[in-house]
């Protein structure tokens, strides 16, 4: 027999999609507050939101009639017709959040428009209306949700520990606070205020508060416009990384959403600066015409569909890359005077492992021409393979005045070059540094100069696995464009005929195996730019001077000079730092001259 479901049951079914946990309640209620024009929102929770979530705002409030309507399914003030559905500017539009939440909790709504004398109080339990009364309250709206899932034990069972649920709520609030920097947020956990974001902030200042101390002074603004796509936001210096993608916040027309393609685009923007397996920190705000994006994909509204995704991805990648490039050149404008970090062993250790932006700043401010501002080498420049053999002065394609380069003192552990520049101790990882130099040279050649191949006197034969052979066959023409000429020799056998000039003196077989292995591993032969990049990185890695190799002072000087002429001298192409530096304050701290 077919029958229409009772209203409470259908609300509970809808709740299954809209309300998964206390954090979803917080999200829906806070979104309603923002839609109601609130300037300040307070979120109070108890027991991870399981026993209570209370959200109060100073927004428009609702009259008695509107309040009663608001708890009805499909009651919304936000859209009227189908045209509105395709140009949604509010967070809510489905008219189901309040009735869904009310159907699985003990629910209370207290609301008052500014011009009303009294507030109305609506109480419900498990979706049943218990009482409607008049009460005194400030203008605005308060929604209290107690004992979530009290009448759906199966759902309640899936809730995690209080701290875990509270963590989800904090994340949700962080996201919404980032997306709405003009709105003030207060979060109170078990009676204790834990977070406070004042109203009227701009995104940069809000991001400093939300993302926390270790990121606060390392954020760079994003600004990019392409046709009708506008990208704004911030990204953190690549030395600040996380082990998951959950600190990449994406807002599309102010709505916090998740989109794999945008995350991949952020990675493309960070390319060459982030170590494998690590995730950058970024807040990406994409604004585009409402009819270019469908937000009605899922009841939780976390998923969206771009009408044409590629231009958006392209814009995001460019925005991030441009911000990092600018930051690299004018760090002073962004980092300003970095507060001296607190003392403590962990602090010292952290500071000594990676170059910090202030290091970038100091190192760079000492380079008047600045990395990235070198004049492009004339066509046909001779690529330098530093370190040059002992005794032969290395040729270089740059004309950096010697007095601006760091003074080199020597090498330790056969790997690190010790230098001083502008009153700072600078340590350079010779392999990472050389990798960067070779990579940029190869890339420059590939993009700006005619193909450069050196034919081998004795072509080298290679034996590959079946999968590898397939992969290689597919990319032979592209490898040839890079200067690596390989021909199939039947079956899984190949012959290497020529290699890029810069790599002429290096073992060929291991290079080709390296390229194929990297491609097999990353499996991204689909995106040509990406795998070409991987090929160049592998070539650079194979060619670069290894750790544990002693270098002459002259070789070191040549390497450092070339490094400082690079576009991105601070990271190897895999994203590791090429140099770390210590200013006087840090040295004094290490030696406890100051505390
Ligand atoms: N904090 C609030 N202040 C003022 N009005 C509110 C508030 N919360 C809800 N409302 C009113 O109640 C209506 C119903 O809210 P509800 O969240 O159920 O639906 P919605 O926001 O329209 O759509 P969605 O289900 O997509 O969230 C809203 O359209 C709005 O008019
Ligand atoms: Mg809503």
XYZ file of C-alpha atoms and ligand atoms in Angstrom:
627
model
C 0.000 0.000 0.000
C 1.321 3.426 -0.881
C 0.746 6.199 1.651
C 1.915 9.720 2.358
C 4.411 9.784 5.242
C 3.393 11.637 8.394
C 5.069 15.044 8.525
C 7.281 14.315 11.520
C 8.624 11.182 9.865
C 9.405 12.962 6.628
C 11.163 15.701 8.582
C 13.227 13.068 10.340
C 14.161 11.545 7.016
C 15.211 14.975 5.754
C 17.143 15.429 8.997
C 19.137 12.325 8.059
C 20.658 14.305 5.236
C 20.831 17.757 6.775
C 21.785 16.894 10.360
C 24.531 14.346 10.724
C 26.009 15.592 13.984
C 25.949 18.591 16.334
C 28.300 20.456 13.992
C 25.656 20.290 11.233
C 23.160 21.905 13.612
C 25.660 24.680 14.302
C 26.244 25.149 10.588
C 22.538 25.439 9.754
C 21.769 27.784 12.632
C 24.745 30.048 12.041
C 23.943 30.213 8.333
C 20.407 31.288 9.219
C 21.828 33.997 11.488
C 24.103 35.288 8.741
C 21.230 35.226 6.241
C 19.265 37.296 8.778
C 21.947 39.991 8.611
C 23.431 39.346 12.049
C 26.519 41.339 13.023
C 27.250 39.215 16.079
C 26.611 35.525 16.623
C 27.182 33.553 19.814
C 27.436 29.782 19.739
C 27.211 27.920 23.034
C 27.620 24.180 23.281
C 27.546 21.590 26.021
C 28.915 18.059 25.895
C 30.199 18.448 22.338
C 26.809 19.829 21.321
C 25.105 16.543 22.141
C 23.287 17.869 25.158
C 22.963 21.452 23.923
C 23.660 23.792 21.014
C 22.476 27.372 21.370
C 22.949 29.975 18.665
C 21.887 33.545 19.256
C 22.137 36.505 16.916
C 21.252 40.173 16.558
C 19.714 39.719 13.120
C 16.310 40.711 11.793
C 14.300 38.349 14.012
C 10.880 36.953 13.107
C 7.336 37.950 13.945
C 5.095 35.396 15.662
C 3.495 34.328 12.365
C 6.810 34.044 10.572
C 8.288 32.095 13.452
C 5.501 29.536 13.245
C 5.966 29.305 9.524
C 9.738 28.927 9.852
C 9.370 25.559 11.564
C 7.200 24.203 8.759
C 8.880 22.132 6.082
C 9.589 23.980 2.830
C 8.940 27.302 4.533
C 11.601 29.752 3.454
C 11.779 33.487 3.038
C 14.771 33.196 0.785
C 13.578 32.040 -2.617
C 10.244 32.334 -4.390
C 10.488 30.637 -7.734
C 12.640 28.569 -10.016
C 14.605 31.564 -11.265
C 15.726 32.240 -7.700
C 16.900 28.662 -7.373
C 19.506 29.325 -10.024
C 20.758 32.562 -8.524
C 21.057 31.787 -4.848
C 22.759 34.459 -2.775
C 21.727 33.245 0.690
C 23.060 30.230 2.550
C 19.599 28.769 3.063
C 17.012 28.163 0.384
C 15.550 24.711 0.978
C 13.350 25.640 3.928
C 14.058 22.411 5.735
C 16.814 23.037 8.268
C 14.704 24.197 11.208
C 11.928 21.556 10.874
C 14.571 18.846 10.338
C 16.524 19.855 13.438
C 13.336 20.241 15.451
C 12.212 16.742 14.480
C 15.216 15.092 16.139
C 15.707 17.242 19.247
C 14.098 19.307 21.971
C 13.930 22.589 20.181
C 13.275 26.136 21.259
C 13.124 29.269 19.118
C 13.002 32.718 20.705
C 12.843 35.590 18.268
C 11.978 39.270 18.100
C 12.126 41.765 15.239
C 13.578 45.141 16.209
C 10.252 46.972 16.145
C 8.246 44.357 18.113
C 7.452 44.833 21.796
C 7.758 41.244 22.836
C 9.509 38.146 21.591
C 7.834 34.885 20.706
C 8.996 31.589 22.117
C 8.254 28.372 20.233
C 8.973 25.065 21.937
C 8.997 21.686 20.231
C 10.048 18.132 21.018
C 10.699 15.494 18.398
C 8.982 17.675 15.813
C 5.795 18.184 17.875
C 4.799 21.719 18.732
C 4.561 21.956 22.530
C 4.017 25.589 23.295
C 3.985 29.068 21.790
C 4.300 31.919 24.254
C 5.297 35.543 24.595
C 8.493 36.426 26.353
C 10.971 39.230 26.818
C 14.167 39.031 24.726
C 16.529 41.320 22.848
C 15.962 41.850 19.130
C 17.267 38.958 17.135
C 16.926 35.209 17.284
C 17.981 32.463 19.638
C 17.679 28.805 18.756
C 18.361 26.169 21.368
C 18.710 22.525 20.390
C 18.871 20.073 23.286
C 19.426 16.335 23.357
C 20.038 15.888 19.674
C 18.774 12.539 18.341
C 17.016 11.788 21.672
C 14.224 10.127 19.657
C 16.445 8.457 17.054
C 18.793 6.263 19.125
C 20.333 4.725 16.011
C 21.626 8.153 14.993
C 22.728 9.014 18.499
C 24.885 5.895 18.626
C 26.994 7.184 15.767
C 28.029 10.318 17.586
C 31.637 10.370 18.736
C 33.218 11.489 21.990
C 32.309 14.976 23.232
C 35.749 16.330 22.395
C 35.550 14.958 18.856
C 32.121 16.489 18.279
C 33.301 19.768 19.819
C 36.265 19.644 17.428
C 33.918 19.344 14.449
C 31.981 22.326 15.758
C 35.148 24.387 16.140
C 36.113 23.508 12.570
C 32.669 24.487 11.335
C 32.826 27.817 13.130
C 36.346 28.463 11.867
C 35.133 27.908 8.326
C 32.147 30.177 8.680
C 34.160 32.832 10.481
C 36.662 32.846 7.591
C 33.901 33.130 5.034
C 32.221 36.005 6.873
C 34.950 38.218 8.310
C 32.490 41.076 8.776
C 30.453 39.066 11.270
C 31.520 38.668 14.909
C 31.588 35.166 16.411
C 31.819 33.988 19.975
C 32.096 30.346 20.908
C 31.357 29.169 24.430
C 32.065 25.561 25.387
C 30.587 24.200 28.628
C 30.180 27.754 29.925
C 33.714 28.834 29.021
C 34.375 31.318 26.198
C 36.923 29.670 23.907
C 36.967 31.735 20.735
C 36.156 35.260 19.858
C 36.337 36.862 16.454
C 35.322 40.533 16.537
C 32.960 41.896 13.865
C 34.040 44.094 10.947
C 37.317 42.382 10.212
C 38.856 41.999 6.801
C 39.766 38.561 5.562
C 43.479 38.866 6.303
C 42.906 39.812 9.946
C 40.187 37.225 10.355
C 42.463 34.581 8.841
C 45.231 35.543 11.266
C 42.896 34.880 14.173
C 41.248 31.757 12.840
C 44.310 30.008 11.450
C 46.320 30.531 14.589
C 49.607 31.904 15.780
C 51.986 29.820 13.751
C 50.399 31.025 10.528
C 49.351 34.536 11.486
C 52.413 36.419 10.272
C 52.998 34.218 7.274
C 49.890 34.868 5.225
C 49.892 36.412 1.787
C 46.809 37.900 0.186
C 45.452 36.522 -3.062
C 43.938 38.731 -5.701
C 43.212 37.590 -9.193
C 40.608 38.329 -11.786
C 39.896 36.464 -15.007
C 36.791 37.383 -17.008
C 33.918 37.052 -14.537
C 35.845 34.951 -12.004
C 37.251 36.828 -9.060
C 39.667 35.101 -6.707
C 40.553 36.545 -3.339
C 41.734 35.063 -0.060
C 45.040 34.285 1.541
C 47.634 31.568 1.355
C 50.286 30.725 3.899
C 53.983 30.571 3.324
C 54.827 27.080 2.043
C 56.895 26.338 5.152
C 53.588 26.122 7.009
C 52.061 22.806 6.058
C 49.487 20.377 7.417
C 49.095 16.636 7.083
C 45.608 16.890 5.568
C 43.772 19.140 3.143
C 41.442 20.431 5.835
C 43.195 23.771 6.099
C 42.458 24.550 2.504
C 39.223 26.474 2.850
C 37.219 27.077 -0.261
C 34.425 29.602 -0.483
C 32.374 29.844 -3.600
C 30.226 32.972 -3.503
C 30.798 32.998 0.268
C 29.623 29.441 0.753
C 32.102 27.038 2.359
C 32.302 24.074 0.017
C 34.609 21.257 -0.907
C 35.823 20.662 -4.422
C 38.609 18.269 -5.348
C 39.454 20.180 -8.479
C 40.067 23.388 -6.557
C 42.282 21.587 -4.033
C 44.304 20.217 -6.960
C 44.493 23.736 -8.377
C 45.806 25.069 -5.068
C 48.514 22.400 -5.236
C 49.378 23.495 -8.753
C 49.750 27.046 -7.460
C 52.102 25.781 -4.734
C 53.985 23.531 -7.164
C 57.643 23.185 -6.356
C 57.242 24.693 -2.920
C 55.464 22.017 -0.938
C 56.974 18.738 0.098
C 55.324 15.533 -1.053
C 52.647 14.313 1.319
C 52.161 17.710 2.939
C 49.249 20.103 2.422
C 49.331 23.883 2.206
C 47.181 26.276 4.200
C 44.972 28.561 2.169
C 41.680 30.378 2.129
C 40.354 30.603 -1.401
C 37.347 32.761 -2.161
C 35.928 32.355 -5.674
C 33.276 34.789 -6.683
C 31.531 34.149 -9.926
C 28.079 34.831 -11.343
C 25.474 32.866 -9.393
C 24.267 31.141 -12.533
C 27.763 29.722 -13.071
C 27.550 27.458 -10.076
C 24.931 25.006 -8.858
C 24.776 24.801 -5.059
C 21.730 22.570 -4.953
C 23.669 19.348 -5.436
C 23.312 17.881 -1.955
C 21.160 18.791 1.088
C 24.264 19.611 3.129
C 25.245 22.114 0.374
C 28.930 21.188 0.809
C 29.145 20.091 -2.793
C 28.741 22.374 -5.733
C 29.010 22.108 -9.477
C 30.788 24.661 -11.592
C 29.144 25.135 -14.941
C 32.602 25.318 -16.460
C 35.226 24.224 -13.950
C 38.473 24.581 -15.920
C 38.647 28.405 -15.975
C 37.964 28.419 -12.221
C 40.756 25.929 -11.538
C 43.094 27.856 -13.788
C 42.298 31.104 -11.982
C 42.854 29.528 -8.555
C 46.217 28.048 -9.543
C 47.328 31.351 -11.035
C 46.130 33.349 -8.032
C 48.120 31.185 -5.633
C 51.235 31.063 -7.806
C 51.157 34.834 -8.289
C 50.696 35.514 -4.566
C 53.644 33.314 -3.660
C 55.789 34.851 -6.314
C 54.971 38.347 -5.129
C 55.491 37.341 -1.523
C 58.861 35.965 -2.441
C 59.918 39.241 -3.962
C 58.475 41.682 -1.456
C 58.183 39.704 1.709
C 58.702 42.817 3.805
C 55.372 44.162 2.621
C 53.592 41.112 4.021
C 55.631 39.704 6.837
C 56.569 43.062 8.323
C 58.483 42.862 11.546
C 57.986 39.364 12.772
C 57.710 39.114 16.531
C 60.618 37.299 18.095
C 59.303 33.813 18.773
C 59.125 32.647 22.368
C 62.001 30.643 23.722
C 61.863 26.921 24.309
C 63.433 23.832 22.894
C 60.645 22.957 20.483
C 60.638 26.477 19.196
C 64.336 26.445 18.541
C 64.081 23.104 16.828
C 61.233 24.234 14.655
C 63.032 27.394 13.687
C 66.179 25.598 12.775
C 64.568 23.061 10.503
C 63.064 25.287 7.880
C 63.732 28.677 6.448
C 61.166 31.092 7.818
C 59.700 33.992 5.857
C 61.738 36.372 7.920
C 64.761 34.466 6.711
C 63.505 34.870 3.174
C 63.126 38.505 3.846
C 66.550 38.988 5.240
C 68.248 36.917 2.620
C 66.341 38.639 -0.127
C 66.542 42.142 1.136
C 70.253 41.698 0.779
C 69.835 40.956 -2.903
C 69.072 44.277 -4.528
C 68.088 42.761 -7.872
C 65.919 40.221 -6.037
C 65.259 36.705 -7.207
C 62.858 36.659 -10.094
C 64.062 39.998 -11.343
C 67.059 38.755 -13.204
C 67.155 39.640 -16.826
C 66.279 36.668 -18.969
C 69.397 34.971 -20.229
C 70.146 35.726 -23.844
C 69.121 32.951 -26.212
C 71.836 30.384 -26.512
C 73.234 30.951 -23.067
C 75.512 28.254 -21.894
C 73.908 26.350 -19.086
C 76.276 26.065 -16.179
C 76.647 22.772 -14.539
C 77.937 23.931 -11.182
C 79.930 22.750 -9.524
C 82.381 22.987 -12.348
C 85.343 20.669 -12.281
C 87.988 21.957 -9.928
C 90.263 24.554 -11.336
C 87.980 25.576 -14.183
C 86.119 28.796 -13.448
C 82.422 28.140 -13.845
C 80.629 30.019 -16.570
C 77.475 31.750 -15.471
C 74.563 33.324 -17.226
C 73.994 35.967 -14.614
C 75.849 39.081 -13.734
C 75.224 39.441 -10.043
C 77.733 41.808 -8.485
C 79.982 39.712 -6.283
C 79.626 41.993 -3.263
C 75.929 41.152 -3.003
C 76.477 37.444 -2.773
C 76.933 35.643 0.518
C 80.503 35.145 1.655
C 81.256 31.429 1.597
C 83.213 29.888 4.471
C 83.156 26.234 3.651
C 81.226 23.029 3.723
C 80.131 20.751 6.581
C 79.100 17.111 6.469
C 79.985 17.148 2.792
C 76.513 18.548 2.213
C 75.879 22.001 3.655
C 77.515 25.194 2.514
C 78.193 27.724 5.276
C 77.849 31.334 4.288
C 77.247 34.731 5.765
C 75.123 37.403 4.249
C 74.008 40.700 5.652
C 74.894 39.694 9.192
C 73.120 36.369 8.988
C 74.447 32.847 9.019
C 73.123 31.054 5.954
C 73.276 27.280 5.460
C 72.662 25.964 1.956
C 71.825 22.343 1.150
C 74.039 21.773 -1.878
C 71.900 19.052 -3.446
C 68.606 20.888 -2.991
C 70.192 24.103 -4.229
C 71.712 22.517 -7.311
C 68.471 20.723 -8.059
C 66.715 24.096 -8.113
C 69.368 25.610 -10.377
C 69.334 22.743 -12.884
C 65.556 22.557 -12.818
C 65.151 26.228 -13.678
C 67.732 25.977 -16.429
C 66.029 22.929 -17.951
C 62.678 24.600 -17.699
C 63.915 27.798 -19.225
C 65.452 25.876 -22.091
C 62.303 23.905 -22.633
C 60.018 26.920 -22.724
C 62.174 29.560 -24.359
C 64.879 27.956 -26.414
C 65.047 25.589 -29.347
C 65.341 21.941 -28.492
C 68.734 21.023 -27.268
C 69.731 17.422 -27.707
C 73.089 15.834 -27.660
C 73.253 12.579 -29.632
C 74.927 9.701 -27.864
C 77.940 8.137 -29.537
C 76.737 4.767 -28.404
C 72.935 4.656 -28.134
C 71.828 3.057 -24.903
C 69.391 0.148 -24.826
C 66.750 -0.069 -22.124
C 64.613 -2.955 -20.960
C 61.342 -1.990 -19.279
C 58.389 -3.715 -17.641
C 55.224 -4.072 -19.743
C 53.344 -1.285 -17.911
C 56.342 0.999 -18.064
C 56.806 0.291 -21.769
C 53.192 1.254 -22.494
C 53.563 4.441 -20.539
C 56.825 5.362 -22.201
C 55.473 4.690 -25.700
C 52.687 7.178 -25.042
C 55.022 9.998 -24.099
C 57.904 9.558 -26.542
C 57.086 12.670 -28.636
C 56.872 14.806 -25.501
C 60.158 13.490 -24.172
C 61.678 14.296 -27.530
C 60.502 17.884 -27.117
C 62.451 17.922 -23.868
C 65.526 16.803 -25.745
C 65.333 13.143 -24.763
C 65.139 11.080 -27.949
C 64.061 7.478 -27.349
C 62.966 5.000 -29.989
C 61.038 1.748 -29.567
C 63.111 -1.290 -30.418
C 60.324 -3.876 -30.396
C 58.558 -5.344 -27.390
C 59.554 -3.706 -24.166
C 62.975 -2.650 -25.436
C 63.879 0.982 -26.189
C 66.940 2.775 -27.439
C 67.992 6.165 -26.093
C 69.508 8.131 -28.964
C 69.945 11.611 -27.534
C 69.714 13.440 -24.232
C 69.285 17.113 -23.267
C 72.657 18.850 -23.596
C 72.733 19.787 -19.959
C 72.538 16.146 -18.939
C 75.046 14.866 -21.478
C 77.626 13.622 -19.020
C 75.172 11.730 -16.837
C 74.160 8.040 -16.870
C 71.235 7.826 -19.256
C 69.587 4.565 -18.270
C 69.031 5.540 -14.670
C 67.567 8.860 -15.780
C 64.992 7.247 -18.085
C 64.143 4.637 -15.451
C 63.766 7.463 -12.957
C 61.372 9.334 -15.233
C 59.257 6.271 -15.942
C 59.150 5.319 -12.270
C 58.077 8.805 -11.205
C 55.339 8.777 -13.793
C 54.178 5.288 -12.773
C 54.083 6.431 -9.176
C 52.231 9.673 -9.710
C 50.099 8.162 -12.455
C 49.285 11.572 -13.826
C 50.248 11.147 -17.430
C 46.840 12.659 -18.190
C 47.813 16.191 -17.278
C 50.655 16.942 -19.590
C 52.002 20.007 -17.843
C 52.188 18.101 -14.634
C 54.103 15.157 -15.913
C 56.413 17.327 -17.983
C 57.143 19.080 -14.726
C 57.817 15.723 -13.096
C 60.210 14.809 -15.906
C 62.125 18.036 -15.436
C 62.278 17.480 -11.681
C 63.581 13.957 -12.151
C 66.171 15.184 -14.632
C 67.255 17.913 -12.228
C 67.495 15.455 -9.371
C 69.613 13.053 -11.399
C 71.927 15.746 -12.533
C 72.306 17.637 -9.274
C 75.425 17.325 -7.176
C 74.774 14.789 -4.452
C 75.084 15.212 -0.734
C 78.351 13.918 0.695
C 80.419 15.293 -2.091
C 83.112 17.723 -1.214
C 83.168 20.959 -3.208
C 85.827 23.621 -3.639
C 85.129 27.140 -2.425
C 84.886 28.214 -6.024
C 82.345 25.523 -6.824
C 80.313 26.512 -3.814
C 80.418 30.170 -4.775
C 79.297 29.312 -8.281
C 76.419 27.210 -7.007
C 75.260 29.847 -4.544
C 75.489 32.533 -7.198
C 73.335 30.493 -9.564
C 70.902 29.707 -6.788
C 70.443 33.347 -5.942
C 69.689 34.068 -9.568
C 66.800 31.584 -9.596
C 63.160 32.571 -9.734
C 62.392 30.517 -6.667
C 65.693 30.123 -4.817
C 64.190 29.023 -1.541
C 62.868 25.581 -2.445
C 64.159 22.623 -4.376
C 61.702 21.471 -7.045
C 60.326 18.911 -4.574
C 59.473 21.761 -2.216
C 62.208 21.253 0.374
C 64.037 24.351 1.590
C 67.348 25.039 -0.131
C 68.645 27.292 2.615
C 68.049 28.208 6.222
C 69.332 31.280 7.895
C 69.927 32.502 11.417
C 69.910 36.142 12.355
C 71.723 37.587 15.328
C 68.711 37.295 17.616
C 68.298 33.649 16.853
C 71.988 32.967 17.404
C 71.838 34.797 20.708
C 68.856 32.742 21.736
C 70.575 29.502 20.830
C 73.525 30.487 22.995
C 71.222 31.823 25.728
C 72.775 35.270 25.503
C 69.195 36.476 25.482
C 66.142 34.619 26.707
N 18.277 33.299 12.904
C 17.241 33.640 12.138
N 16.856 34.946 12.038
C 15.826 35.322 11.243
N 15.104 34.457 10.513
C 15.403 33.151 10.571
C 16.481 32.678 11.394
N 16.538 31.346 11.259
C 15.566 31.000 10.400
N 14.876 32.071 9.969
C 13.717 32.087 9.026
O 13.203 30.794 9.014
C 13.150 30.289 7.690
C 13.398 28.792 7.730
O 14.743 28.502 8.096
P 15.397 27.168 7.572
O 16.804 27.119 7.963
O 14.520 26.044 7.961
O 15.249 27.307 6.002
P 16.124 28.169 5.002
O 17.253 28.801 5.684
O 15.193 29.062 4.263
O 16.614 27.035 4.011
P 17.635 25.823 4.360
O 16.826 24.647 4.724
O 18.335 25.635 3.057
O 18.498 26.282 5.477
C 14.190 31.056 6.928
O 13.865 31.144 5.554
C 14.143 32.428 7.605
O 13.122 33.215 7.045
Mg 18.596 27.720 6.856
